[in-house]
Short mmCIF file of C-alpha atoms in Angstrom, two decimals:
data_model
loop_
_atom_site.label_atom_id
_atom_site.label_comp_id
_atom_site.label_asym_id
_atom_site.label_seq_id
_atom_site.Cartn_x
_atom_site.Cartn_y
_atom_site.Cartn_z
CA MET A 1 53.41 19.94 143.10
CA LYS A 2 56.27 17.58 143.92
CA ASN A 3 56.08 14.85 146.38
CA GLU A 4 52.35 15.18 146.68
CA HIS A 5 52.16 11.27 147.22
CA ARG A 6 53.70 11.53 150.57
CA TYR A 7 51.02 13.53 152.23
CA LYS A 8 47.49 12.31 153.50
CA LYS A 9 44.72 13.60 150.86
CA GLY A 10 41.95 15.31 152.63
CA LYS A 11 38.66 16.06 150.77
CA VAL A 12 37.33 18.96 149.29
CA TYR A 13 33.49 19.88 149.55
CA LEU A 14 31.93 22.63 147.13
CA ILE A 15 29.13 23.74 148.78
CA GLY A 16 26.53 26.34 147.14
CA ALA A 17 25.56 28.71 149.95
CA GLY A 18 22.36 29.83 148.36
CA PRO A 19 21.43 33.29 147.26
CA GLY A 20 21.67 35.37 150.58
CA ASP A 21 19.33 34.39 153.17
CA PRO A 22 21.09 31.91 155.19
CA GLY A 23 17.95 29.73 155.73
CA LEU A 24 18.30 28.54 151.86
CA ILE A 25 21.43 26.50 152.46
CA THR A 26 20.98 22.75 151.98
CA VAL A 27 20.66 20.55 155.08
CA LYS A 28 23.52 18.75 153.68
CA GLY A 29 25.70 21.85 152.95
CA LYS A 30 25.10 23.04 156.53
CA LYS A 31 26.15 19.56 158.28
CA ILE A 32 29.29 19.65 156.17
CA LEU A 33 30.27 23.38 157.52
CA LYS A 34 29.79 21.64 161.14
CA GLN A 35 32.43 19.15 160.50
CA ALA A 36 35.23 21.17 158.30
CA ASP A 37 38.40 21.67 159.41
CA CYS A 38 38.93 24.65 156.90
CA ILE A 39 36.25 26.76 155.47
CA ILE A 40 37.13 29.01 152.19
CA TYR A 41 34.34 31.35 151.54
CA ASP A 42 33.35 34.07 148.89
CA ARG A 43 32.15 37.24 149.28
CA LEU A 44 28.50 36.69 148.72
CA THR A 45 28.13 34.13 151.59
CA SER A 46 26.36 35.25 154.60
CA GLN A 47 28.65 35.60 157.83
CA GLU A 48 25.95 33.76 159.62
CA PHE A 49 27.00 30.60 158.46
CA LEU A 50 30.66 30.86 159.97
CA SER A 51 28.92 30.40 163.21
CA CYS A 52 28.13 27.01 162.32
CA THR A 53 31.64 26.10 161.81
CA PRO A 54 33.60 24.12 164.65
CA SER A 55 35.79 26.15 167.10
CA GLY A 56 39.06 25.93 165.93
CA ALA A 57 38.17 25.72 162.19
CA GLU A 58 40.27 27.79 159.92
CA LEU A 59 38.34 30.67 158.19
CA ILE A 60 39.92 31.86 154.90
CA TYR A 61 37.85 34.70 153.16
CA VAL A 62 38.77 34.79 149.36
CA GLY A 63 36.25 37.10 148.09
CA LYS A 64 38.25 40.64 147.62
CA GLU A 65 40.29 39.98 144.61
CA PRO A 66 38.66 39.70 141.57
CA GLY A 67 39.83 38.20 138.17
CA ILE A 68 41.61 35.05 136.90
CA GLU A 69 44.84 35.70 139.15
CA SER A 70 42.50 35.12 142.37
CA GLN A 71 40.93 32.46 141.02
CA SER A 72 44.29 30.75 140.35
CA LYS A 73 45.34 31.41 143.96
CA ILE A 74 42.33 29.75 145.12
CA ASN A 75 42.92 26.98 143.23
CA LYS A 76 46.28 26.51 144.74
CA MET A 77 45.10 26.89 148.21
CA LEU A 78 42.44 24.31 147.77
CA VAL A 79 45.23 21.65 146.70
CA GLU A 80 47.41 23.15 149.45
CA LYS A 81 44.89 22.56 152.23
CA ALA A 82 43.68 19.11 151.03
CA PHE A 83 47.53 17.75 151.05
CA GLN A 84 47.50 18.87 154.53
CA GLY A 85 45.21 16.18 155.16
CA LYS A 86 42.29 18.67 155.88
CA VAL A 87 38.20 18.50 155.05
CA ILE A 88 37.65 21.42 153.20
CA ALA A 89 34.25 23.43 152.92
CA ARG A 90 34.43 25.59 149.78
CA LEU A 91 31.45 27.75 150.26
CA LYS A 92 30.34 29.74 147.48
CA GLY A 93 27.41 32.02 146.69
CA GLY A 94 24.39 30.46 144.93
CA ASP A 95 24.93 27.38 143.11
CA PRO A 96 28.84 26.17 142.25
CA PHE A 97 27.98 25.40 138.82
CA VAL A 98 25.80 28.29 137.94
CA PHE A 99 28.61 30.77 136.90
CA GLY A 100 30.26 29.91 140.41
CA ARG A 101 33.67 28.88 138.79
CA GLY A 102 33.15 25.45 140.43
CA GLY A 103 33.77 23.35 137.40
CA GLU A 104 37.35 25.02 136.94
CA GLU A 105 37.90 24.20 140.78
CA CYS A 106 36.82 20.43 140.44
CA GLU A 107 39.22 20.05 137.22
CA ILE A 108 42.31 21.17 139.08
CA LEU A 109 41.33 18.91 142.26
CA SER A 110 40.56 15.98 139.86
CA GLU A 111 44.06 16.64 137.83
CA LYS A 112 45.86 16.49 141.36
CA GLY A 113 43.71 13.22 142.62
CA ILE A 114 42.00 14.95 145.19
CA PRO A 115 38.60 13.60 146.42
CA PHE A 116 35.81 16.06 146.11
CA GLU A 117 32.09 16.25 146.27
CA ILE A 118 29.44 18.87 145.11
CA VAL A 119 26.94 19.89 147.34
CA PRO A 120 24.44 21.68 144.73
CA GLY A 121 22.85 24.97 146.11
CA VAL A 122 19.77 27.18 145.64
CA THR A 123 20.82 29.20 142.74
CA SER A 124 20.00 32.98 142.66
CA ALA A 125 18.91 33.00 138.97
CA ILE A 126 15.67 31.26 140.22
CA ALA A 127 15.33 32.03 143.85
CA VAL A 128 15.66 35.66 143.68
CA PRO A 129 13.04 36.49 140.90
CA ALA A 130 10.83 33.98 143.22
CA CYS A 131 11.27 36.38 146.33
CA ALA A 132 10.34 39.06 144.07
CA GLY A 133 7.05 37.46 142.97
CA ILE A 134 8.27 36.58 139.34
CA PRO A 135 8.13 33.02 138.31
CA VAL A 136 10.78 32.10 135.64
CA THR A 137 8.66 29.82 134.13
CA HIS A 138 4.69 29.79 133.96
CA ARG A 139 2.85 27.78 131.45
CA ASP A 140 0.71 30.91 129.96
CA TYR A 141 3.93 32.76 129.34
CA ASN A 142 6.88 30.66 128.56
CA THR A 143 8.33 26.85 128.27
CA CYS A 144 11.80 27.98 128.90
CA PHE A 145 14.27 30.59 130.10
CA SER A 146 17.66 31.66 129.59
CA ILE A 147 20.23 32.43 132.47
CA ILE A 148 23.24 34.57 131.20
CA THR A 149 26.34 35.81 132.76
CA GLY A 150 26.68 39.58 132.71
CA HIS A 151 30.27 39.27 133.51
CA GLU A 152 32.38 37.42 130.81
CA ASP A 153 35.67 36.13 131.29
CA PRO A 154 38.01 39.39 130.67
CA LYS A 155 40.28 37.36 128.48
CA LYS A 156 37.80 36.87 125.67
CA GLU A 157 38.33 39.26 122.79
CA ILE A 158 34.75 38.78 121.56
CA SER A 159 31.63 37.79 123.54
CA THR A 160 30.58 34.46 123.04
CA ILE A 161 26.92 35.75 124.06
CA ASP A 162 24.31 34.98 121.19
CA TRP A 163 22.92 38.51 121.29
CA PRO A 164 20.75 37.94 117.95
CA TYR A 165 18.78 34.65 119.43
CA LEU A 166 18.27 36.12 123.07
CA ALA A 167 16.89 39.51 121.38
CA SER A 168 14.51 37.48 118.87
CA GLY A 169 13.06 35.34 121.34
CA LYS A 170 10.07 35.88 123.68
CA ASN A 171 11.22 33.69 126.61
CA PRO A 172 12.47 35.63 129.73
CA LEU A 173 16.18 36.18 130.06
CA VAL A 174 17.92 36.24 133.53
CA PHE A 175 21.13 37.78 133.86
CA LEU A 176 23.48 37.27 136.65
CA MET A 177 26.39 39.84 137.89
CA GLY A 178 25.25 42.31 134.88
CA MET A 179 24.56 45.33 137.00
CA GLU A 180 27.74 47.04 136.02
CA ARG A 181 27.16 46.45 132.34
CA LEU A 182 22.92 46.98 132.48
CA GLU A 183 23.19 49.80 129.80
CA ASP A 184 25.32 47.59 127.52
CA ILE A 185 23.00 44.85 127.81
CA THR A 186 19.90 46.58 127.25
CA LYS A 187 21.33 48.37 124.02
CA LYS A 188 22.57 45.15 122.57
CA LEU A 189 18.88 43.48 123.20
CA ILE A 190 17.17 46.53 121.83
CA GLU A 191 19.69 46.85 118.85
CA TYR A 192 19.07 43.07 117.86
CA GLY A 193 15.00 43.25 118.00
CA ARG A 194 13.97 43.11 121.69
CA PRO A 195 11.06 45.61 122.03
CA GLY A 196 11.81 48.97 124.18
CA GLU A 197 8.69 48.09 126.28
CA THR A 198 9.77 44.66 127.35
CA PRO A 199 9.44 44.44 131.23
CA VAL A 200 12.32 44.26 133.15
CA ALA A 201 12.81 43.77 136.94
CA VAL A 202 16.02 44.73 138.62
CA ILE A 203 16.48 42.98 142.13
CA ASN A 204 19.08 44.13 144.62
CA GLN A 205 20.00 41.93 147.62
CA GLY A 206 17.70 39.44 146.65
CA THR A 207 16.16 37.05 149.34
CA THR A 208 17.48 39.35 152.19
CA PRO A 209 15.53 42.00 154.16
CA SER A 210 17.49 44.64 152.29
CA GLN A 211 15.67 43.21 149.14
CA LYS A 212 14.78 46.06 146.58
CA THR A 213 13.00 45.67 143.45
CA LEU A 214 12.85 48.22 140.43
CA ILE A 215 10.35 47.42 137.67
CA SER A 216 11.11 49.15 134.28
CA THR A 217 11.35 48.74 130.69
CA LEU A 218 14.14 47.60 128.59
CA ALA A 219 14.36 51.31 127.14
CA GLU A 220 14.32 52.94 130.45
CA VAL A 221 15.65 50.70 132.96
CA SER A 222 19.40 51.63 132.86
CA LYS A 223 18.40 55.30 133.62
CA LYS A 224 16.19 54.47 136.37
CA ALA A 225 18.51 52.23 138.09
CA LYS A 226 20.81 55.16 138.21
CA GLU A 227 18.66 57.49 139.60
CA GLU A 228 17.73 55.10 142.28
CA ASN A 229 20.95 54.12 143.00
CA PHE A 230 21.03 50.56 142.26
CA ARG A 231 24.33 48.86 142.92
CA PRO A 232 25.72 44.83 142.84
CA PRO A 233 24.74 42.30 143.67
CA CYS A 234 21.47 42.49 141.52
CA ILE A 235 19.69 39.95 139.28
CA ILE A 236 18.16 41.19 136.07
CA VAL A 237 14.76 39.67 134.59
CA ILE A 238 13.44 40.43 130.97
CA GLY A 239 10.34 39.37 129.78
CA ASN A 240 6.71 39.45 130.15
CA ILE A 241 6.89 37.19 133.16
CA VAL A 242 7.86 40.27 135.03
CA LYS A 243 4.19 41.70 134.78
CA LEU A 244 3.18 38.67 137.09
CA ARG A 245 4.65 40.36 140.13
CA GLU A 246 1.60 42.91 140.56
CA LYS A 247 -0.34 39.52 141.65
CA ILE A 248 1.90 37.47 143.42
CA LYS A 249 4.59 39.56 145.30
CA TRP A 250 5.02 38.44 148.73
CA PHE A 251 8.53 38.81 150.19
CA GLU A 252 8.21 42.42 150.76
CA GLY A 253 4.63 42.20 152.15
CA ARG A 254 5.57 40.74 155.18
CA PRO A 255 4.95 42.91 158.55
CA LEU A 256 8.30 43.72 159.51
CA PHE A 257 10.09 43.47 156.12
CA SER A 258 13.45 45.65 155.89
CA LYS A 259 13.02 46.44 159.76
CA ARG A 260 16.17 46.52 161.82
CA ILE A 261 15.72 44.99 164.95
CA ILE A 262 18.55 44.56 167.81
CA VAL A 263 18.05 41.30 169.76
CA THR A 264 19.80 41.67 173.34
CA ARG A 265 18.92 38.35 174.79
CA ALA A 266 21.60 35.73 175.74
CA ARG A 267 22.89 33.99 172.55
CA ALA A 268 22.21 30.63 173.83
CA GLN A 269 18.45 31.66 174.23
CA ALA A 270 18.32 34.25 171.28
CA SER A 271 17.42 31.88 168.45
CA ASP A 272 13.30 31.69 169.13
CA LEU A 273 13.10 35.31 169.20
CA CYS A 274 15.47 35.79 166.16
CA GLU A 275 13.61 33.30 163.75
CA LYS A 276 10.21 34.73 164.84
CA LEU A 277 11.42 38.17 163.78
CA LYS A 278 13.44 36.89 160.53
CA ASP A 279 10.35 34.96 159.39
CA LEU A 280 8.31 38.41 159.71
CA GLY A 281 10.79 39.70 157.21
CA ALA A 282 13.15 41.55 160.08
CA GLU A 283 16.90 41.92 159.61
CA VAL A 284 17.78 40.81 163.16
CA ILE A 285 21.36 42.32 164.34
CA GLU A 286 22.39 39.97 167.19
CA PHE A 287 23.69 41.75 170.26
CA PRO A 288 23.81 39.51 172.86
CA VAL A 289 24.75 41.28 176.10
CA ILE A 290 24.48 38.71 178.62
CA LYS A 291 25.95 35.29 178.81
CA ILE A 292 24.65 32.36 181.03
CA VAL A 293 27.42 30.83 183.27
CA PRO A 294 27.67 28.38 186.34
CA PRO A 295 27.70 30.06 190.01
CA GLU A 296 30.96 30.73 191.46
CA SER A 297 30.17 27.76 193.82
CA TYR A 298 27.59 24.98 193.82
CA ASP A 299 27.91 24.47 197.63
CA ALA A 300 24.30 26.05 198.19
CA LEU A 301 22.53 24.39 195.71
CA ASP A 302 24.26 21.03 196.11
CA ASN A 303 23.33 21.18 199.94
CA ALA A 304 19.64 22.14 198.99
CA ILE A 305 19.56 19.57 196.48
CA GLN A 306 21.01 16.62 199.04
CA ASN A 307 18.36 17.66 201.43
CA ILE A 308 15.30 18.19 198.84
CA GLU A 309 12.75 15.75 200.84
CA ASN A 310 12.52 18.54 203.36
CA TYR A 311 10.98 21.35 200.93
CA ASP A 312 7.50 21.84 200.46
CA TRP A 313 7.67 23.89 197.28
CA ILE A 314 10.20 24.58 194.69
CA ILE A 315 9.69 27.94 192.84
CA PHE A 316 11.18 28.36 189.46
CA THR A 317 11.14 31.71 187.94
CA SER A 318 13.03 30.90 184.58
CA GLN A 319 13.60 28.21 182.15
CA ASN A 320 17.61 28.57 183.13
CA GLY A 321 16.64 28.14 186.62
CA VAL A 322 14.84 24.81 185.92
CA LYS A 323 18.05 23.76 183.44
CA HIS A 324 20.64 24.62 185.82
CA PHE A 325 18.72 23.03 188.95
CA LEU A 326 18.01 19.92 187.28
CA ASP A 327 21.21 19.48 185.59
CA ARG A 328 22.92 19.88 189.09
CA LEU A 329 20.64 16.97 190.42
CA TYR A 330 21.37 14.79 187.86
CA HIS A 331 25.35 15.61 188.37
CA LEU A 332 24.74 14.50 192.04
CA GLY A 333 23.40 11.01 191.19
CA LYS A 334 19.52 12.10 191.44
CA ASP A 335 16.64 12.15 189.26
CA VAL A 336 13.10 13.70 189.28
CA ARG A 337 11.96 10.88 191.67
CA SER A 338 13.74 12.98 194.16
CA LEU A 339 11.07 15.69 193.92
CA TYR A 340 8.23 13.54 194.85
CA ARG A 341 7.36 15.52 198.28
CA ALA A 342 7.76 19.14 196.75
CA LYS A 343 5.30 20.90 194.71
CA ILE A 344 6.14 22.97 191.89
CA CYS A 345 5.45 26.47 190.71
CA SER A 346 6.67 27.83 187.76
CA ILE A 347 6.53 31.60 186.58
CA GLY A 348 5.63 31.65 182.65
CA PRO A 349 5.19 29.39 179.75
CA ALA A 350 8.91 29.02 178.81
CA THR A 351 9.39 27.98 182.42
CA SER A 352 6.63 25.52 182.39
CA LYS A 353 7.65 23.95 178.70
CA GLU A 354 11.44 23.56 180.23
CA LEU A 355 9.96 21.56 183.18
CA ARG A 356 8.16 19.72 180.90
CA ASN A 357 11.34 18.58 179.01
CA PHE A 358 12.43 17.15 182.10
CA GLY A 359 9.16 15.13 182.64
CA LEU A 360 7.59 17.56 185.15
CA ILE A 361 4.39 19.42 185.54
CA ALA A 362 3.78 22.72 187.56
CA ASP A 363 1.36 22.28 190.46
CA TYR A 364 1.08 26.16 190.44
CA ILE A 365 1.14 28.84 187.36
CA PRO A 366 0.49 32.31 188.40
CA PRO A 367 -1.87 34.24 185.77
CA LYS A 368 0.70 36.56 184.93
CA PHE A 369 4.32 36.34 184.54
CA VAL A 370 5.91 38.38 187.29
CA ALA A 371 7.00 37.95 190.64
CA GLU A 372 3.86 40.18 192.00
CA ASP A 373 1.37 38.13 190.36
CA LEU A 374 2.64 34.99 191.88
CA LEU A 375 2.66 36.49 195.29
CA ALA A 376 -0.91 37.65 195.03
CA HIS A 377 -2.05 34.24 194.05
CA PHE A 378 0.19 31.97 195.72
CA PRO A 379 -1.68 29.17 197.16
CA ASP A 380 -2.29 29.30 201.29
CA ILE A 381 0.17 26.83 202.68
CA LYS A 382 0.61 26.20 206.26
CA GLU A 383 3.08 28.77 208.06
CA GLY A 384 6.90 27.48 208.47
CA SER A 385 6.37 25.48 205.19
CA LYS A 386 9.86 25.28 203.43
CA ILE A 387 10.38 26.93 200.07
CA LEU A 388 13.00 26.48 197.72
CA LEU A 389 13.68 29.08 195.36
CA PRO A 390 16.91 28.02 192.89
CA ARG A 391 17.51 31.27 190.80
CA VAL A 392 19.99 33.68 189.04
CA LYS A 393 22.40 35.68 191.30
CA GLU A 394 21.21 39.10 192.31
CA ALA A 395 17.60 38.74 191.17
CA ARG A 396 14.80 40.94 192.59
CA GLU A 397 14.06 40.07 196.42
CA ILE A 398 10.09 40.70 196.51
CA ILE A 399 9.57 36.87 196.33
CA VAL A 400 11.91 36.23 199.28
CA GLU A 401 10.97 39.17 201.36
CA GLU A 402 6.94 38.58 200.88
CA LEU A 403 6.91 34.91 201.52
CA THR A 404 9.17 35.34 204.55
CA ARG A 405 6.75 37.83 205.89
CA ARG A 406 3.95 35.38 205.64
CA GLY A 407 5.86 33.05 207.70
CA TYR A 408 7.20 30.71 205.42
CA SER A 409 10.95 29.39 205.69
CA VAL A 410 12.52 30.48 202.26
CA ASP A 411 15.92 28.97 201.06
CA LEU A 412 17.09 31.30 198.14
CA VAL A 413 20.07 29.38 196.24
CA THR A 414 22.14 30.46 193.24
CA ALA A 415 21.61 28.06 190.41
CA TYR A 416 23.46 30.02 187.74
CA GLU A 417 24.85 33.70 187.08
CA THR A 418 24.70 36.11 184.25
CA ILE A 419 27.80 38.13 183.12
CA MET A 420 28.02 40.64 180.51
CA GLU A 421 28.87 39.42 176.92
CA LYS A 422 31.58 40.65 175.06
CA PRO A 423 30.79 42.56 172.03
CA GLU A 424 31.43 40.91 168.54
CA GLU A 425 34.08 42.63 166.41
CA GLY A 426 32.39 44.92 163.89
CA LEU A 427 29.37 45.60 165.71
CA LYS A 428 29.89 49.37 166.18
CA LYS A 429 29.90 49.53 162.41
CA THR A 430 27.03 47.52 162.07
CA LEU A 431 25.01 49.70 164.17
CA GLU A 432 26.16 52.94 162.99
CA LYS A 433 25.78 51.90 158.95
CA GLN A 434 22.17 52.74 158.95
CA PRO A 435 19.19 53.71 161.56
CA VAL A 436 17.95 50.57 163.79
CA ASP A 437 14.15 50.25 163.78
CA PHE A 438 13.61 48.39 167.24
CA ILE A 439 15.75 47.42 170.19
CA THR A 440 14.11 44.44 172.06
CA PHE A 441 14.79 44.19 175.83
CA THR A 442 13.97 40.77 177.68
CA SER A 443 15.04 41.55 181.05
CA SER A 444 16.55 44.32 183.32
CA SER A 445 19.83 42.87 183.12
CA THR A 446 19.91 43.37 179.34
CA VAL A 447 19.02 46.95 179.54
CA LYS A 448 21.71 47.38 181.91
CA ASN A 449 24.45 45.44 180.07
CA PHE A 450 23.54 47.07 176.57
CA VAL A 451 23.94 50.47 178.16
CA LYS A 452 27.37 49.52 179.53
CA ILE A 453 28.54 47.85 176.34
CA ILE A 454 27.56 50.98 173.93
CA GLU A 455 29.45 53.18 176.33
CA GLU A 456 32.21 50.89 176.58
CA LEU A 457 32.57 51.02 172.52
CA ASN A 458 31.84 54.61 172.30
CA ILE A 459 28.65 54.25 170.29
CA ASN A 460 26.69 57.66 170.23
CA LYS A 461 23.50 56.96 172.19
CA GLY A 462 22.13 59.63 169.47
CA ILE A 463 21.94 57.08 166.87
CA PHE A 464 18.89 55.57 168.95
CA ASN A 465 16.97 58.38 169.15
CA LYS A 466 14.34 57.36 166.46
CA THR A 467 14.63 53.71 167.59
CA THR A 468 11.65 52.23 169.24
CA VAL A 469 12.20 50.30 172.41
CA ALA A 470 10.26 47.00 173.10
CA ALA A 471 10.09 45.48 176.45
CA ILE A 472 9.17 42.01 177.57
CA GLY A 473 7.10 43.43 180.58
CA PRO A 474 6.71 46.45 182.91
CA ILE A 475 9.59 45.52 185.01
CA THR A 476 11.97 45.45 182.00
CA ALA A 477 10.25 48.95 180.52
CA LYS A 478 10.81 50.69 183.98
CA THR A 479 14.56 49.44 183.97
CA ALA A 480 14.91 50.78 180.31
CA GLU A 481 13.31 54.43 181.28
CA GLU A 482 15.77 54.49 184.01
CA TYR A 483 18.68 53.94 181.61
CA GLY A 484 17.20 56.80 179.21
CA PHE A 485 15.55 54.27 176.66
CA LYS A 486 11.57 54.75 177.10
CA ALA A 487 9.76 51.81 176.21
CA GLU A 488 6.92 52.56 173.70
CA ILE A 489 6.01 48.72 173.39
CA ILE A 490 5.39 46.58 176.33
CA ALA A 491 4.11 43.06 175.80
CA THR A 492 1.05 42.32 177.51
CA GLN A 493 2.12 38.80 177.56
CA TYR A 494 5.30 38.75 178.97
CA THR A 495 6.58 36.03 176.48
CA ILE A 496 8.77 36.28 173.38
CA GLU A 497 5.57 35.43 171.44
CA GLY A 498 3.61 38.46 173.26
CA LEU A 499 7.05 40.96 172.47
CA VAL A 500 6.45 39.81 168.56
CA GLU A 501 2.97 40.22 168.77
CA GLU A 502 3.34 43.70 170.04
CA ILE A 503 5.99 44.89 167.60
CA VAL A 504 4.03 43.68 164.62
CA ARG A 505 0.82 45.45 165.92
CA ARG A 506 2.77 48.49 165.92
CA GLU A 507 3.70 48.35 162.29
CA THR A 508 0.31 47.19 160.89
#
């Protein structure tokens, strides 16, 4: 490039994204993604990584054009972006240096004097067999193994793979990107002496909830893979080590493995539920239908906080109510010492946990986590006592009505609001791709907004006919039924943990 010295050079990080499961990226790799100005990513990298990137970062997908010309364009792009002074995250599936063409990209960067750094990744050659219950080394079986590309450089006139050597040994072979050449691979190995009865595993979409594993023999695997419609991306493992799968397979045995579950909770609060479901093997479809926002006006809340010493009780019905109330308390120059006179009531463990995060312990927690139970067991207090109820706008009125009827003075103030979340691009295609096993609803508002959004997207409600609806409690279940979604699962403990337990119980 001409006049390159005029420009401030950026830096390129070649990051291994791992084999598919977004949890298998390294801590360092994820850290760099959060700081990058430009992310250039491949086909086999999870879209979930892109949610880690800074707002305003340039996202460039380079996974569609195969072949050497495409790689040449990528090399040129890296150089151009670096000479714009940008920090570039070059995100590659697996490890950059295991058939990832990372070496070629580093060569061009070095030639141009561009600073770069390698962030190794978990290679699919080891991780995918591990998730299928196949260790690539075992002291009773082998002392080494070979990793072979199934997709050589198309410019080569003669293959450089040493087929006689690979066929003659007893050590395991792991082929990457070899699915389209599976028949040729097996024929070559048998031709050069590998026994036809040698065990073979073909693992499709390894480390993800869609993982499928085919076990066969060298002589039969190509035929069986065609019959079962196996398609790339696949890892092929050849050798007696495959037999260990029968003893130590674990990935597919998780209670929610391969189940597709919709999570409708607000994005800011969905992570706990999503992680619990993923840990149990589920494919989680994040479908946030509500968004937590500040109230239109803080006047009522501010007035209550400025006169907080007048209240005998403060009732918190959600963790959002706690957070927004206390954030506003601090904004007005006060802290938790201002609450010395009031006793605190908390509905539910999540609400109580949020209070503890601010150094507060609830004086009263009802046995069950609904308004009706609070009212049934609320401590006797003298008539005329003042109660503050900071909560979401347009919530159920039962608490206010009943406490007022008992002679208490209740100030209801809006601490936050919920609005309908804008659906993500491609959501309709994701939902219609294949059946959904579960929909989870964590509040009545998630039900109402879910229905509104699928109507706006013109999604046929019939695709959910065989979907099991799971509700966090009876109130949410009742709302779901009103909107045409009968809840077959209702958590007995009205918490995220209780909801997950009931879904697992259904499947085991």
